[in-house]
XYZ file of C-alpha atoms in Angstrom:
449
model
C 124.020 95.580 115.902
C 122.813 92.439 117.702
C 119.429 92.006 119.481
C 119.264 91.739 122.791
C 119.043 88.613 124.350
C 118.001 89.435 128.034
C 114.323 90.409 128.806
C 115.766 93.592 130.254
C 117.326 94.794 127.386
C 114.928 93.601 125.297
C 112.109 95.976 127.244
C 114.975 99.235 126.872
C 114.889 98.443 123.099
C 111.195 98.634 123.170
C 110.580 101.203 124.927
C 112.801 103.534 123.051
C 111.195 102.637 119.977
C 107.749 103.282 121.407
C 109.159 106.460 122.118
C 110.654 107.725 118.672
C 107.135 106.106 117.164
C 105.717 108.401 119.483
C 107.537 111.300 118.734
C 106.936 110.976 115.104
C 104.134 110.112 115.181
C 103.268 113.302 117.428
C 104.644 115.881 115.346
C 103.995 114.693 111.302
C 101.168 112.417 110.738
C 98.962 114.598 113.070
C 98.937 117.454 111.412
C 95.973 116.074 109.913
C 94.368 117.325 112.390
C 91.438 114.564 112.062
C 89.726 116.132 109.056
C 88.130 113.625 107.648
C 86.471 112.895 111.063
C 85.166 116.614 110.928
C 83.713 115.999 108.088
C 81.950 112.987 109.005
C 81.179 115.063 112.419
C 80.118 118.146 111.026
C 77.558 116.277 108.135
C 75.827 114.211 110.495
C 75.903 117.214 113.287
C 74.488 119.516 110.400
C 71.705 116.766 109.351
C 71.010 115.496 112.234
C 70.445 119.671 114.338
C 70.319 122.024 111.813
C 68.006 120.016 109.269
C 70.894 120.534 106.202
C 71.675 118.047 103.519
C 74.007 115.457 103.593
C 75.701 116.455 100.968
C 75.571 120.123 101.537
C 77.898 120.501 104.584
C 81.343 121.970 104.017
C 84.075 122.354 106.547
C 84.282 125.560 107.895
C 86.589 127.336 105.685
C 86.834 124.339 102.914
C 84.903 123.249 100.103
C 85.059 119.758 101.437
C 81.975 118.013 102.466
C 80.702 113.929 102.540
C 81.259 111.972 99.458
C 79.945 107.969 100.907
C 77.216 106.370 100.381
C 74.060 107.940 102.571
C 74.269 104.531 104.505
C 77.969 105.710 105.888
C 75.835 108.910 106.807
C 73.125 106.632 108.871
C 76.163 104.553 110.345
C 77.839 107.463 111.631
C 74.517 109.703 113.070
C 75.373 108.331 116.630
C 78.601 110.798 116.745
C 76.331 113.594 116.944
C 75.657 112.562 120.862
C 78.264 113.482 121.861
C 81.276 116.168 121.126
C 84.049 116.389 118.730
C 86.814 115.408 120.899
C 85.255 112.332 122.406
C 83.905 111.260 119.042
C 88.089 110.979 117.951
C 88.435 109.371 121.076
C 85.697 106.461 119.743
C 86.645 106.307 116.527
C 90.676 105.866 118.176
C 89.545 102.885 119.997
C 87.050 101.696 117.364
C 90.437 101.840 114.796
C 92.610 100.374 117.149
C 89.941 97.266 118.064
C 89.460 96.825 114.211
C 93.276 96.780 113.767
C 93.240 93.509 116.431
C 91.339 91.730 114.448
C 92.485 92.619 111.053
C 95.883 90.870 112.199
C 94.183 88.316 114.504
C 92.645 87.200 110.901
C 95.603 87.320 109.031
C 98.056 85.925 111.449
C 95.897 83.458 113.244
C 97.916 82.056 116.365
C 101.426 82.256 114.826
C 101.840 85.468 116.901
C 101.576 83.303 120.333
C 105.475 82.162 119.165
C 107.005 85.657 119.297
C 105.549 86.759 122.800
C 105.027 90.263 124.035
C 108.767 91.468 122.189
C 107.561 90.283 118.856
C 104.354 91.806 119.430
C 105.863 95.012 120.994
C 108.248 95.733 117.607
C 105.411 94.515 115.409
C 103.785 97.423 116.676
C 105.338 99.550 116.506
C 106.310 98.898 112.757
C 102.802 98.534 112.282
C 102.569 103.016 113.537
C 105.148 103.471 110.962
C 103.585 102.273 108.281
C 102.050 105.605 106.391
C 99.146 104.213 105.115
C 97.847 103.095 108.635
C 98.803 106.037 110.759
C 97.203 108.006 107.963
C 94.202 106.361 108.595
C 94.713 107.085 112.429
C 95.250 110.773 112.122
C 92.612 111.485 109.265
C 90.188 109.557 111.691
C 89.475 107.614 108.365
C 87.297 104.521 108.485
C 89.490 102.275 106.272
C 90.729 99.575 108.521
C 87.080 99.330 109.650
C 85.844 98.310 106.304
C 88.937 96.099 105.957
C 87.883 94.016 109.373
C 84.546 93.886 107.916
C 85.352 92.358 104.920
C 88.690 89.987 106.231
C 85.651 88.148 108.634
C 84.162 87.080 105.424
C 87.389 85.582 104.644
C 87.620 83.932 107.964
C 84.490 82.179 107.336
C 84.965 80.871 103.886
C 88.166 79.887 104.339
C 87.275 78.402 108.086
C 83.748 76.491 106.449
C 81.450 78.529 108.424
C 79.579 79.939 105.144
C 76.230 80.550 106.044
C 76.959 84.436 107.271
C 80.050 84.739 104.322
C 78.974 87.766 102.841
C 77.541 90.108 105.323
C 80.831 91.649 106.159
C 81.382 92.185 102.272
C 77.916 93.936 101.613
C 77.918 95.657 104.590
C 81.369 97.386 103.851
C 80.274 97.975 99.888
C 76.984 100.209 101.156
C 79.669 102.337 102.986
C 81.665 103.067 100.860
C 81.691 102.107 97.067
C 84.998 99.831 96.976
C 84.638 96.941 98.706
C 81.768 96.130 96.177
C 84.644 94.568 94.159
C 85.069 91.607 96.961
C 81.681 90.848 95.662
C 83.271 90.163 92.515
C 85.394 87.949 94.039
C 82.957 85.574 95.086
C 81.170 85.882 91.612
C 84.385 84.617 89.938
C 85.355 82.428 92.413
C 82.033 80.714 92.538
C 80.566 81.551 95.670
C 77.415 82.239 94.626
C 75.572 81.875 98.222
C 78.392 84.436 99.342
C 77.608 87.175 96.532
C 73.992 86.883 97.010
C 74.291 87.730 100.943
C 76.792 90.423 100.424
C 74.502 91.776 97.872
C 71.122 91.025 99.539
C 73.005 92.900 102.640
C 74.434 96.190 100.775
C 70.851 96.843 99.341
C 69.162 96.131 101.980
C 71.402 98.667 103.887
C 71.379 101.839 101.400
C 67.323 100.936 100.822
C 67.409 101.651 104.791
C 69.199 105.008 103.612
C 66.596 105.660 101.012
C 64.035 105.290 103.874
C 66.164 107.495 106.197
C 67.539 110.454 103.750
C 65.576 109.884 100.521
C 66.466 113.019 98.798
C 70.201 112.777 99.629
C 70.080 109.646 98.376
C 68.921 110.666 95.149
C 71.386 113.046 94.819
C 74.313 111.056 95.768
C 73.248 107.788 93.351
C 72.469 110.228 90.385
C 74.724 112.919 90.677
C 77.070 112.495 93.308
C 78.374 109.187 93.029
C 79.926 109.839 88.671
C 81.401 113.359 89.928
C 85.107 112.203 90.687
C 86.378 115.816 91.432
C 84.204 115.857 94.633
C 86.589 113.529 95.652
C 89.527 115.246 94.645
C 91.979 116.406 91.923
C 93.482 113.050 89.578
C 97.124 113.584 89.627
C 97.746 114.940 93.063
C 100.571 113.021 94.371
C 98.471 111.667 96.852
C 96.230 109.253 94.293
C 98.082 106.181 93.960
C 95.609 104.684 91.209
C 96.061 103.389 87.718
C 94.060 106.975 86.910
C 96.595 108.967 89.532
C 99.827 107.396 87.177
C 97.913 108.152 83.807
C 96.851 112.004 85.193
C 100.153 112.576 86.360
C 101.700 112.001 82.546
C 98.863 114.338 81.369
C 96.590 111.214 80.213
C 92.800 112.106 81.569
C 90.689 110.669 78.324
C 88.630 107.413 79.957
C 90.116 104.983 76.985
C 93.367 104.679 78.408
C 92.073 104.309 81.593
C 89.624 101.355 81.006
C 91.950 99.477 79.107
C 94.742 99.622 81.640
C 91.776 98.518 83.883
C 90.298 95.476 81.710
C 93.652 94.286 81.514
C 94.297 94.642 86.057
C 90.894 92.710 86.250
C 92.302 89.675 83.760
C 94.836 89.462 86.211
C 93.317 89.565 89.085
C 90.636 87.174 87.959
C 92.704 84.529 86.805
C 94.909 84.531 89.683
C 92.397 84.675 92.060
C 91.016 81.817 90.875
C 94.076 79.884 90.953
C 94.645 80.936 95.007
C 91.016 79.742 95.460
C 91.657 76.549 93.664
C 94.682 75.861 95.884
C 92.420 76.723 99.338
C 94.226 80.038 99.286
C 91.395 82.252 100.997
C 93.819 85.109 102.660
C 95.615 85.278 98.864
C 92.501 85.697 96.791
C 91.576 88.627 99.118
C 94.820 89.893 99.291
C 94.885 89.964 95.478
C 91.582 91.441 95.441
C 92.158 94.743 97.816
C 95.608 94.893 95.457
C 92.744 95.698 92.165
C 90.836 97.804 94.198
C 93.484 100.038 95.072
C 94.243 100.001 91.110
C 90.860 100.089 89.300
C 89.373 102.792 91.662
C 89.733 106.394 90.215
C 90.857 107.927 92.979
C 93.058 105.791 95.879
C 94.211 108.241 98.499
C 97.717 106.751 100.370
C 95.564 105.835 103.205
C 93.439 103.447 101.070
C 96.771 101.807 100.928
C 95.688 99.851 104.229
C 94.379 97.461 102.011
C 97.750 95.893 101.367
C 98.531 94.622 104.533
C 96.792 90.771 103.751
C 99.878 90.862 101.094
C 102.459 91.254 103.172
C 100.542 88.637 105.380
C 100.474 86.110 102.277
C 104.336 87.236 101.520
C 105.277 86.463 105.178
C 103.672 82.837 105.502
C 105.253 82.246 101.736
C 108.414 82.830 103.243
C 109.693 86.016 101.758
C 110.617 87.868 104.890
C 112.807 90.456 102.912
C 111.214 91.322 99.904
C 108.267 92.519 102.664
C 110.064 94.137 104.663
C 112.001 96.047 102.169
C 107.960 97.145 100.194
C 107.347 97.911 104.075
C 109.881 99.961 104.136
C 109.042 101.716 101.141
C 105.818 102.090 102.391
C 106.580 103.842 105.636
C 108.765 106.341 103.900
C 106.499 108.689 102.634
C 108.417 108.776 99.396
C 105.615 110.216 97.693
C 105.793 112.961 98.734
C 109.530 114.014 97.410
C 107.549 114.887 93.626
C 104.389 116.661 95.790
C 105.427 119.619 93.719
C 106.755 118.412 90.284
C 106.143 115.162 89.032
C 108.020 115.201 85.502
C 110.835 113.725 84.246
C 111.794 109.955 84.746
C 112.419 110.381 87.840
C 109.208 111.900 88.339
C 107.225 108.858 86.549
C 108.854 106.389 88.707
C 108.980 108.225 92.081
C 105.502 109.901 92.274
C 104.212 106.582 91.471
C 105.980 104.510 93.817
C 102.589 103.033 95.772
C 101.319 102.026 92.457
C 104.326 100.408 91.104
C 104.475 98.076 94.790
C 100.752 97.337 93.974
C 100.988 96.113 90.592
C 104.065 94.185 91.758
C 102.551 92.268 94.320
C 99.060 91.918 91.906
C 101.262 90.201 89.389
C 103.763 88.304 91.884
C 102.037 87.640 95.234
C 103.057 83.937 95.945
C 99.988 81.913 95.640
C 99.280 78.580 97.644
C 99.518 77.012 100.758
C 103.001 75.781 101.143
C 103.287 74.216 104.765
C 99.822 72.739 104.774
C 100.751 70.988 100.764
C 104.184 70.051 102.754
C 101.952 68.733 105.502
C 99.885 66.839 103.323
C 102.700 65.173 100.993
C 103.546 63.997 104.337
C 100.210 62.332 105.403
C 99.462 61.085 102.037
C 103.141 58.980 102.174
C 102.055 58.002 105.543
C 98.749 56.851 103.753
C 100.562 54.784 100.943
C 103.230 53.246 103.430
C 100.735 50.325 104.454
C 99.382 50.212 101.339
C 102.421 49.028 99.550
C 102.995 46.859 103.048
C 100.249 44.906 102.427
C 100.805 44.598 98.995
C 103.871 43.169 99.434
C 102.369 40.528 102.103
C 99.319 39.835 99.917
C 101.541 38.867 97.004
C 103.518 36.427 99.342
C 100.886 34.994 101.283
C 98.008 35.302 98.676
C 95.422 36.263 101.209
C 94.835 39.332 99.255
C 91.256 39.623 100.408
C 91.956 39.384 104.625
C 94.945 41.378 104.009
C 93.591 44.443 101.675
C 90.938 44.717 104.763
C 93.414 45.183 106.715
C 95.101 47.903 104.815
C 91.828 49.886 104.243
C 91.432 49.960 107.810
C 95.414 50.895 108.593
C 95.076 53.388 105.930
C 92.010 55.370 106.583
C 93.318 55.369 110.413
C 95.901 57.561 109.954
C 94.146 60.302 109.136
C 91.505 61.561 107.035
C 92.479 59.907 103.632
C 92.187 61.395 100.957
C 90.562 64.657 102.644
C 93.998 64.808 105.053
C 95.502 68.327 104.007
C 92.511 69.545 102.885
C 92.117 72.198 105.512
C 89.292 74.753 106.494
C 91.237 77.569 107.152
C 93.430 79.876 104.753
C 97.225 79.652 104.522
C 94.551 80.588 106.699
C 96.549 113.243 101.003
C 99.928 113.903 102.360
C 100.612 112.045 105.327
C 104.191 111.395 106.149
C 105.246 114.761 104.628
C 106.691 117.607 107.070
C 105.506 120.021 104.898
C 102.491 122.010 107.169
C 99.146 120.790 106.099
C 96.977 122.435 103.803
C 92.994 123.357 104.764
C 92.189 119.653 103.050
C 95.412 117.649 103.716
C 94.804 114.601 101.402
C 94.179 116.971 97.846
C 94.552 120.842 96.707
C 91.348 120.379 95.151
C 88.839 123.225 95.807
C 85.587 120.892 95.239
C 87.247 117.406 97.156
C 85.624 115.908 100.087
C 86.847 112.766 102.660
């Protein structure tokens, strides 16, 4: 099938994507039915009106309540002004803003090249991609943590340090995984950066403390270690290194933290190396690739924090292999071992997320290939007049007047030595038809959002 090359057929093309997106989009992911939304709704709503705990609330009819941090809790109070259906509606457009920005980051202005039909099919790939519209229709706050922490990026990798951080510690007092980004400046040497993300995430859940001091006890001293408020280990859903060993009947914590020691070797050294290389957008995407891993529990639509890989993989050149993990990724292929995940079949199939992660931890190209091109360029442009007026000074042997001259034809060609060096980066069931169950994301009697 060829593309179309008119503008007119181009806009039929889009528009009856838009509407099988729509359709699809209409009838499976949404029978989530916003429930982690309620949740956040209903605990703030029940704190805020009816004097309950934070940690208290259940959904009506569920054993699900609030599992953040009490500064998510604080962050989220202002939903209780108004109702349940307009709250969606902000935390729609909030989603949808934060989604802007997330690619503005990671694409910069390559996306001026491919006008409004490049932008029109990327999104609607974009609404088929399960770990995003999962994150739509759970009214999950995933993509806004990931904006929050990708302007960090933005700033180190752009030179405008001095706020590097607060998007990092910010995101880590709402929920607990981002706090591993802090790691990445730790090992990466940005100690200014750690200290503000830090300084910033306990300043923020001391403001908690202030706010809710007794659910903040409970949540840092019993809450926080009790993984099966979350939800249940192997349910098909949890896409973590503890979801693959739970699945095979492996819950002992020995396993566990070596498979985890070993992800954060990897991670470490190769974030180091993309740093080295003044790859910003590939040490982050390496480091929401561990996260996913190392966390206990990584619902499908935590998954959102693979989308700077495919970023990296597209600038590196490797159109197909991403779109063929896209692919994978919008399949919902999961969810074909939701029931029974033995056998071979079983190991690989159920585990399909994690196996993509680990790929891309271990393979993500690293580097910034046009900008090294771009500077092997410069620098020959640099040495041209060098060897030029070597060649006259050894001829003439007016070496002195004639290196002058070379300094000055060198250095104005550029930036020397700097040229190249640049400031920016190489810059829960959800797609299942099966009906949803009271707590979509796990079967788990004592899970929560």
């Amino acid at each position: 099938m060829r593309a179309p090359r008119t503008d007119r057929g181009r806009l039929l093309l889009v528009l009856a994507l838009v509407a099988a997106v729509a359709v699809f989009t209409a009838t499976v992911p949404l029978l989530r039915d916003w429930f982690d939304l309620r949740v956040y709704y209903g605990t703030v709503h029940s704190w805020l009106y009816d004097g309950g705990n934070i940690y208290e609330y259940r959904v009506p009819g569920t054993t699900y309540g609030f599992t953040y941090p009490p500064f998510a809790a604080v962050l989220m109070a202002p939903m209780a002004l108004f109702g349940l259906h307009v709250a969606i509606a902000l935390a729609l457009l909030l989603n949808l803003a934060a989604l802007v920005w997330v690619l503005r980051v990671l694409t910069g202005r390559a996306w001026h090249r491919y006008g409004w039909y490049g932008c029109a099919l990327a999104g609607c790939a974009l609404a088929m991609f399960e770990p995003l519209r999962d994150t739509f229709s759970f009214g999950q706050v995933n993509v806004l943590l990931l904006a929050l922490v990708l302007t960090d990026m933005w700033l180190l990798a752009t030179g405008r340090t001095r706020w590097a951080g607060v998007g990092i510690g910010l995101a880590a007092a709402i929920k607990l995984t981002p706090a591993v980004f802090i790691g990445l400046l730790l090992v990466t040497r940005r100690r200014r950066a750690a200290g503000v993300a830090t300084l910033v995430a306990a300043a923020a859940t001391g403001l908690a403390a202030l706010v809710a001091p007794g659910a903040s006890r409970f949540y840092w001293t019993e809450a926080m270690w009790d993984t099966t408020r979350v939800g249940r280990l192997d349910y098909v859903s949890n896409q973590s290194l503890q979801g693959v060993l739970a699945r095979l009947g492996e819950t002992g914590r020995p396993v566990w933290a070596v498979a985890v020691l070993a992800v954060l070797g990897v991670w470490v050294w190769r974030s180091r190396r993309a740093v080295a290389a003044g790859d910003w957008r590939a040490a982050f995407a390496l480091t929401g690739l561990t996260a996913c891993l190392i966390s206990p529990i990584t619902w499908v639509h935590h998954l959102v924090w693979l989308l700077p890989s495919f970023a990296v993989l597209v600038r590196a050149g490797h159109w197909r292999v991403a779109a063929t993990l896209y692919a994978l990724l919008c399949t919902s292929v999961v969810w074909l071992w939701f029931d029974d995940a033995s056998g071979i079949d079983g190991f690989l199939g159920s585990n399909s997320y994690t196996w993509i992660t680990l790929g891309l931890l271990l393979w993500l190209p690293l580097g910034q290939p046009a900008r090294m091109s771009s500077r092997r360029n410069a620098m020959a442009t640099v040495q041209a007049p060098r060897q030029a007026a070597s060649a006259i000074a050894a001829t003439s042997g007016q070496s002195g007047t004639v290196s002058g001259t070379a300094a000055i034809a060198a250095t104005g060609t550029g930036s020397g030595p700097d040229l190249g060096r640049s400031r920016s980066a190489s810059s829960e069931p959800t797609g299942s038809t099966r009906p949803a169950a009271p707590k979509p994301q796990s079967s788990s009697e004592r899970a929560s959002s």
